[in-house]
Coordinates of C-alpha atoms in Angstrom, one line a residue:
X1 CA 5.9 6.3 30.8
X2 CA 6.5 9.9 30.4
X3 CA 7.4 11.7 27.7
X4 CA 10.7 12.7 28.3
X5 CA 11.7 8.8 29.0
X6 CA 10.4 7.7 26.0
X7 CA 12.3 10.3 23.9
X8 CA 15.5 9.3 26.1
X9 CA 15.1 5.4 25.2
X10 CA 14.1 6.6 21.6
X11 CA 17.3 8.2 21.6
X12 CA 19.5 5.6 23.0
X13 CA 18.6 3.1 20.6
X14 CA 21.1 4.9 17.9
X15 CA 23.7 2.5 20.1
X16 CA 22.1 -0.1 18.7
X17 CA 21.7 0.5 15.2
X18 CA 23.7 -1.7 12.8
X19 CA 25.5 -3.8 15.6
X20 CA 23.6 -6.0 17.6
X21 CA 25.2 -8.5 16.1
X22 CA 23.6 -12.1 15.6
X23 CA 21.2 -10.7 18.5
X24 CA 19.0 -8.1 16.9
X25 CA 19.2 -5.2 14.6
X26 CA 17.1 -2.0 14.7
X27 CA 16.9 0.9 12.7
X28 CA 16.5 4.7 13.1
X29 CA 18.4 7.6 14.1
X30 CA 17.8 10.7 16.4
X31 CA 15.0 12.2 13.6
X32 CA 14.0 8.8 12.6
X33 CA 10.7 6.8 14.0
X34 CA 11.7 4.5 16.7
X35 CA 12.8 1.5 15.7
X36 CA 11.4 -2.1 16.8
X37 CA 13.5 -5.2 16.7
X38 CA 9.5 -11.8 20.4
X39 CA 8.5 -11.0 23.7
X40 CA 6.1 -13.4 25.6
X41 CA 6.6 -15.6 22.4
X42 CA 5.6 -19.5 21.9
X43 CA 8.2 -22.1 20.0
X44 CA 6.7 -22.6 16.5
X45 CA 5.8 -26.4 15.0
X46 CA 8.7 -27.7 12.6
X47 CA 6.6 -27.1 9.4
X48 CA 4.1 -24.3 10.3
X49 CA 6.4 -21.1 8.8
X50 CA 8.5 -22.9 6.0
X51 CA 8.3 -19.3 4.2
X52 CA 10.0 -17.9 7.3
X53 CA 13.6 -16.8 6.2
X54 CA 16.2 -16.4 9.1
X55 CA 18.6 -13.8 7.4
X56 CA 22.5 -14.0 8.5
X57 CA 23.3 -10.7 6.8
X58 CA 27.2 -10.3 7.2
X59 CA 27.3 -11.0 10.8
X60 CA 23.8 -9.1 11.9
X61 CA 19.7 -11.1 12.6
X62 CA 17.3 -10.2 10.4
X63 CA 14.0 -11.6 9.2
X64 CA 12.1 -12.2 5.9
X65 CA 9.3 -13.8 4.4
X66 CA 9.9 -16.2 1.4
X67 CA 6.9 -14.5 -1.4
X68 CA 8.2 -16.5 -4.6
X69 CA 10.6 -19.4 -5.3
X70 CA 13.5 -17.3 -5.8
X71 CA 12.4 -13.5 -3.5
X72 CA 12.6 -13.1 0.1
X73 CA 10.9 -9.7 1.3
X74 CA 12.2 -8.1 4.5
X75 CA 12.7 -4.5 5.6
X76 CA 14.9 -1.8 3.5
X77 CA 16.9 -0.9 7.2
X78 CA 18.1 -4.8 7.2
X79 CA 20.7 -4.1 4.3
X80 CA 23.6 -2.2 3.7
X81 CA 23.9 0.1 1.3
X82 CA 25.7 -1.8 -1.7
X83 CA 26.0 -5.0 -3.0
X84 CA 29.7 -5.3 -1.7
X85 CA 28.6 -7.4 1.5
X86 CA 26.5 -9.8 -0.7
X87 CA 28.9 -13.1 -0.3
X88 CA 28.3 -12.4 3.5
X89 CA 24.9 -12.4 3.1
X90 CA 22.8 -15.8 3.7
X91 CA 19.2 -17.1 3.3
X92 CA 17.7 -20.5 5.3
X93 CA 14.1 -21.8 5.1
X94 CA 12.0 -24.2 6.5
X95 CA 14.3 -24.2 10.3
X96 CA 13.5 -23.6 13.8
X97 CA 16.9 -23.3 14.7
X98 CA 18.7 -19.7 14.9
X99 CA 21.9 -21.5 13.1
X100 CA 19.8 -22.8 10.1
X101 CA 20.1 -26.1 10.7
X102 CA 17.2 -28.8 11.1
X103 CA 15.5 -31.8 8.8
X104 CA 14.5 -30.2 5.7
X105 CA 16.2 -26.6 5.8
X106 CA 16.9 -24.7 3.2
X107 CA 20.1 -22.6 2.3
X108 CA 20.4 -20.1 -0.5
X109 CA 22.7 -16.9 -1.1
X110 CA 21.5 -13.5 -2.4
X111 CA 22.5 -12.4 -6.0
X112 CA 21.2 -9.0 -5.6
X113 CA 18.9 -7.0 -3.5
X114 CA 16.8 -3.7 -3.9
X115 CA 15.5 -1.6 -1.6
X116 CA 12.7 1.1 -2.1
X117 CA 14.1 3.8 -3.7
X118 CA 12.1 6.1 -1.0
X119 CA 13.3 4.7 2.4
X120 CA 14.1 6.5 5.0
X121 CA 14.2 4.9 9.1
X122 CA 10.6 3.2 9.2
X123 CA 9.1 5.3 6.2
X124 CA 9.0 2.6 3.0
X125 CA 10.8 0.5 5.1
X126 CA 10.5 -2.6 2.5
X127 CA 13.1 -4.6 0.2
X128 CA 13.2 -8.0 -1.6
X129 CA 16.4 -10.2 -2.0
X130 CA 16.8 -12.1 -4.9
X131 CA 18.0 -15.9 -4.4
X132 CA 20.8 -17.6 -6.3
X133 CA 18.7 -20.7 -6.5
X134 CA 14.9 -21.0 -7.0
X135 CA 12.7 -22.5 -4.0
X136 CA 10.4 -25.1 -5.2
X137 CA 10.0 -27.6 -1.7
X138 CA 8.2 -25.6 0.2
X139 CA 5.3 -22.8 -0.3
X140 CA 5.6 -19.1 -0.1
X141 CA 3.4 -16.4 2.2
X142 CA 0.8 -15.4 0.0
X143 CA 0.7 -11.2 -0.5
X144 CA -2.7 -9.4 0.4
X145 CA -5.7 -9.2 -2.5
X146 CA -8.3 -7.0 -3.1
X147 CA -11.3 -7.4 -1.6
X148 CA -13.2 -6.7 -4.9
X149 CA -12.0 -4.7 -8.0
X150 CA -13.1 -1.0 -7.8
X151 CA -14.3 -0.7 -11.4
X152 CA -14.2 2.3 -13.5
X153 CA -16.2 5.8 -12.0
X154 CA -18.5 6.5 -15.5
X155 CA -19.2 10.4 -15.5
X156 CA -23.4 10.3 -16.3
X157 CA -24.5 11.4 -20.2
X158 CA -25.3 15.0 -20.1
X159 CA -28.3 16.1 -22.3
X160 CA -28.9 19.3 -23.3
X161 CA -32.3 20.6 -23.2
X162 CA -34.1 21.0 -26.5
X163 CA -34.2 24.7 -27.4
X164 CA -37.3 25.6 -29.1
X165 CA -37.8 29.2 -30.9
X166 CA -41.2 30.8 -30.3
X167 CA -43.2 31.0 -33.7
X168 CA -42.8 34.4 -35.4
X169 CA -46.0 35.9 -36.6
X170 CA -46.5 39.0 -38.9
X171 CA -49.7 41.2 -38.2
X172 CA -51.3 41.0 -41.9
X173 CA -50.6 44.0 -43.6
X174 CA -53.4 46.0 -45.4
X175 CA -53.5 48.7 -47.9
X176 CA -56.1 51.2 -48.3
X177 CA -57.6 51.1 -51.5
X178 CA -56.7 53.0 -54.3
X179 CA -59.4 54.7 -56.6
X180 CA -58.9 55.4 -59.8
X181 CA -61.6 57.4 -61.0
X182 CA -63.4 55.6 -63.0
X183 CA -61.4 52.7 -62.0
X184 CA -61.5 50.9 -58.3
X185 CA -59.4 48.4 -57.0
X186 CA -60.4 46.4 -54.6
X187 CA -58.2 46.4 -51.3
X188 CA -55.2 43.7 -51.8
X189 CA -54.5 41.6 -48.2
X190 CA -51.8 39.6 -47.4
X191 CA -52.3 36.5 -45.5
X192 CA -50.3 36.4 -42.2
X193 CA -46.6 35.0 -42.5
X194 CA -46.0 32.4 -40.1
X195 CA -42.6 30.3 -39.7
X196 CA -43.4 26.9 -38.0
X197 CA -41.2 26.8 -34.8
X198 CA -37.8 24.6 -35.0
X199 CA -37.0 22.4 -32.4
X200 CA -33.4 21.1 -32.3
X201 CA -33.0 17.5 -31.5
X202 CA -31.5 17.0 -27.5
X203 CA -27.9 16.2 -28.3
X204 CA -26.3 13.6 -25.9
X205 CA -22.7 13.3 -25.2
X206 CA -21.2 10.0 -24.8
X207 CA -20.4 8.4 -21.2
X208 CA -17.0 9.3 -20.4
X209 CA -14.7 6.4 -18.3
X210 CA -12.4 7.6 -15.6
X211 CA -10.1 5.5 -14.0
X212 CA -9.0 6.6 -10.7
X213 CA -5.5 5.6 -10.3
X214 CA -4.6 3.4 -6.8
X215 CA -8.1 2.4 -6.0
X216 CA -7.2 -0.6 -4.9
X217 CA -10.0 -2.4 -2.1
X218 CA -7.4 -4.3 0.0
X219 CA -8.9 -4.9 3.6
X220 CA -7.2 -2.0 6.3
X221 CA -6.9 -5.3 9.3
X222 CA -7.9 -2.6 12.2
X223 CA -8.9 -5.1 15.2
X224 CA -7.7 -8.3 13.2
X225 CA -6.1 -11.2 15.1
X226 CA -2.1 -11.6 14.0
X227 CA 0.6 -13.5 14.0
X228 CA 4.5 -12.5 14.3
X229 CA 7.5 -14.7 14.0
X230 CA 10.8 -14.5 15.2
X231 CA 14.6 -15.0 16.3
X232 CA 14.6 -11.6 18.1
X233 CA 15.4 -10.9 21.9
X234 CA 12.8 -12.3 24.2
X235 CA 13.1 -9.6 26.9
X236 CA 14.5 -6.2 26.7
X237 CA 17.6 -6.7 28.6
X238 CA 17.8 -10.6 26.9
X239 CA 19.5 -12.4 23.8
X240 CA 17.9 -14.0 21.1
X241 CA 15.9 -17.3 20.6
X242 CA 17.5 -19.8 20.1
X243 CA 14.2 -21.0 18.5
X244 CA 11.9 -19.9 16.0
X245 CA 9.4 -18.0 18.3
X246 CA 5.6 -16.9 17.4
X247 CA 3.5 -14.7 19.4
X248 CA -0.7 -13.6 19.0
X249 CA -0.8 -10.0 18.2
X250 CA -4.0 -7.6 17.3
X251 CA -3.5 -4.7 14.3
X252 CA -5.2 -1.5 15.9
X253 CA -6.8 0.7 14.4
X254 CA -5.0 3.5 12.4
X255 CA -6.5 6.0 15.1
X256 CA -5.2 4.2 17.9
X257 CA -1.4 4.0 16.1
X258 CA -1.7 7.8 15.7
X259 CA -2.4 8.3 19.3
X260 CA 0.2 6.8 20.3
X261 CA 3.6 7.9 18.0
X262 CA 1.4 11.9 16.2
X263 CA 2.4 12.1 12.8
X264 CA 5.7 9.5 12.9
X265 CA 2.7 7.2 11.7
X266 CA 2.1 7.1 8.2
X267 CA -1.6 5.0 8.2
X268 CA -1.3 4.4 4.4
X269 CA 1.9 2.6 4.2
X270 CA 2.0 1.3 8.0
X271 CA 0.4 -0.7 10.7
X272 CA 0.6 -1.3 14.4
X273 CA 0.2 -4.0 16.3
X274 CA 0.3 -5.3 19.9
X275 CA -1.0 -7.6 22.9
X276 CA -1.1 -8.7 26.2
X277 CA 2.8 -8.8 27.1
X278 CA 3.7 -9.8 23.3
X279 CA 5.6 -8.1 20.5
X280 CA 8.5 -8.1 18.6
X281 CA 11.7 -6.8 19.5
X282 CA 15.3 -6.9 18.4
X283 CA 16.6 -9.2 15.7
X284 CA 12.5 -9.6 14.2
X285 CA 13.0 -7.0 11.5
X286 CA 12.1 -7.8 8.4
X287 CA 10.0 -11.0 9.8
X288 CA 6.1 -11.3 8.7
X289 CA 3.3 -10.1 10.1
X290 CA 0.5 -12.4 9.1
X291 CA -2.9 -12.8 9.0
X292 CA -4.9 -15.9 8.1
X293 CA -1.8 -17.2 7.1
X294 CA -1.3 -14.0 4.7
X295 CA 2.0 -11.6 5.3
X296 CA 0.1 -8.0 5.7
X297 CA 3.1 -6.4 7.5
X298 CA 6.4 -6.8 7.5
X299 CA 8.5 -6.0 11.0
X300 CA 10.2 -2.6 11.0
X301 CA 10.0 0.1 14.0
X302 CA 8.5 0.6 17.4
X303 CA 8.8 2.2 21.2
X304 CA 11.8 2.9 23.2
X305 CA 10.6 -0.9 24.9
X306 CA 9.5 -3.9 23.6
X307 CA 5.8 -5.2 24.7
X308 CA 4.8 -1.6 25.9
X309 CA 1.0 -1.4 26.3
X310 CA 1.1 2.3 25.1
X311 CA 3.6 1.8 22.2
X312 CA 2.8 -0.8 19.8
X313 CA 4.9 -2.5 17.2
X314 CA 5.2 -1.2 13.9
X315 CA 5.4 -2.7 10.3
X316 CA 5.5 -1.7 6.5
X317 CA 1.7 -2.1 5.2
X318 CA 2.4 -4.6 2.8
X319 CA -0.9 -3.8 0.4
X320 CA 0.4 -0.9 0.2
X321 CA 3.1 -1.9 -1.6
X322 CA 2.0 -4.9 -3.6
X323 CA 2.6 -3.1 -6.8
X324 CA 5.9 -1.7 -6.3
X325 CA 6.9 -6.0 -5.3
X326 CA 5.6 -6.5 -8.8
X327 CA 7.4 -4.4 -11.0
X328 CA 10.4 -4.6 -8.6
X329 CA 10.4 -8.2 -9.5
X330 CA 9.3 -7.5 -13.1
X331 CA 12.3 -5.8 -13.7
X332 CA 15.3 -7.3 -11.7
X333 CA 17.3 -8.7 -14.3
X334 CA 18.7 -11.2 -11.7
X335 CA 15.9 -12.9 -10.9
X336 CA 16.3 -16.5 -11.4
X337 CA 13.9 -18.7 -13.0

């Protein structure tokens, strides 16, 4: 595809922002990163994604990922921009169904909801909802862990040399005798002077401990199989799934992401991932991006078309942002317990 018909579709994706109602939702505007909304995808077992939350968000599709018994993480272009639409916002778990409905689903409203203070089209595209009712009948996506921890970089003991002063010797000093007639003195001598030489003791300071803030060891995924879940269009001209959709994705390498979108891609707080005729397209925001079972990305942006080989799909890095989910939790006053 060239260039110029990329930036065209790119561009007339702004139609779609906001109002793909029930059918998809994407994000962006003309300076933002094209935006992504599950093409080539399989139905998913009842049972295998309980965590899966299908959002109805005042009349728009979204996704999420249920990560504690009362917070559902999605992406920050979802939401509005206030708390005023929250009675039209709703939460189901554990269904297949696009309506929420099924054996053993799972309905909960949203008390409140914050969004990264920094987000801007797919940059720190990443929020959590806070239910008005804890989750305790089914698990939660687990969030990514370090590999090892990094423990602290010890500057070595410096020791300084020891400095030793050279002896100082006096030459002995004679006199000539002195003769007194009739009286003679015999010549007086003085023995040499010598000062013994002083050595200082080597003085050693103490180890000093940095810690190197945000080393954390979390695994980057490049080349790692994935899975992506859905309610989103199936074709780019189609409507949504009825059904809860999954499709087989790899995460490629950040080098590869960069040759494809330049410097749109931001490899520390982003990934991208494709395959053979698969993706995620419009209404799969905010849905998980998992591996082993683990929810490394979370669906936010990609090209002009859905399941184009040279324009992968593109999600929030979700180790990137571990920390911010815990204090963001820490200190949300509504969360329920």
């Amino acid at each position: 595809m060239s260039l110029a018909i990329w930036i065209l579709g790119l561009f007339c994706l702004v139609g779609i922002v906001q109002s793909y109602k029930l059918t998809g939702i994407r994000s962006g505007n003309k300076t933002d990163l094209p935006t992504i909304s599950i093409i080539g995808g399989t139905p998913a077992s009842a049972g295998e994604f309980p965590y899966m939350a299908l959002l109805h968000l005042d009349g728009a599709l979204c996704g999420g990922t249920l990560i504690g018994d009362s917070v559902v993480v999605t992406a920050a272009h979802c939401l509005g921009s206030s708390n005023s639409s929250l009675p039209y916002y709703t939460v189901y778990l554990n269904t297949l169904s696009i309506d929420g409905d099924g054996d053993g689903s799972i309905v909960r409203g949203v008390s409140s909801f914050v969004k990264h203070e920094n987000h801007s089209g797919g940059y720190n595209d990443i929020a959590l909802l806070f239910l008005n009712e804890t989750v305790t009948t089914i698990a939660y996506a687990p969030l990514p862990v370090d590999d090892s921890p990094v423990e602290p970089t010890e500057i070595p003991p410096t020791t300084k040399k020891p400095t030793t002063k050279k002896p100082t010797t006096k030459k002995p000093t004679t006199k000539r005798p002195t003769t007194k007639r009739p009286t003679t003195k015999r010549p007086t001598t003085k023995r040499p002077t010598t000062k013994r030489p002083t050595t200082r003791k080597p003085t050693t300071t103490k180890p000093r401990t940095t810690r190197r803030p945000s080393m954390r060891a979390f695994p980057d995924y490049a080349n790692a199989a994935a899975v992506v879940t859905g309610w989103g269009i199936i074709s780019n001209e189609g409507g949504a799934s009825e059904k809860l959709l999954k499709a087989d994705v790899t995460i490629l390498d950040n080098t590869v992401c960069t040759s494809q979108y330049g410097n749109l891609f931001d490899g520390f707080a982003m990934l991208c991932a494709g395959g053979d005729g698969t993706d995620t397209c419009s209404g799969d925001s905010g849905g998980p991006l998992l591996v082993n079972g683990v929810l490394v990305g979370i669906t936010s942006w990609g090209g002009a078309l859905c399941a184009d080989p040279d324009h992968a799909g593109g999600y929030t890095r979700v180790s990137s942002y571990v920390d911010w989910i815990a204090n963001t939790q820490a200190n949300n006053p509504n969360l329920v317990s």
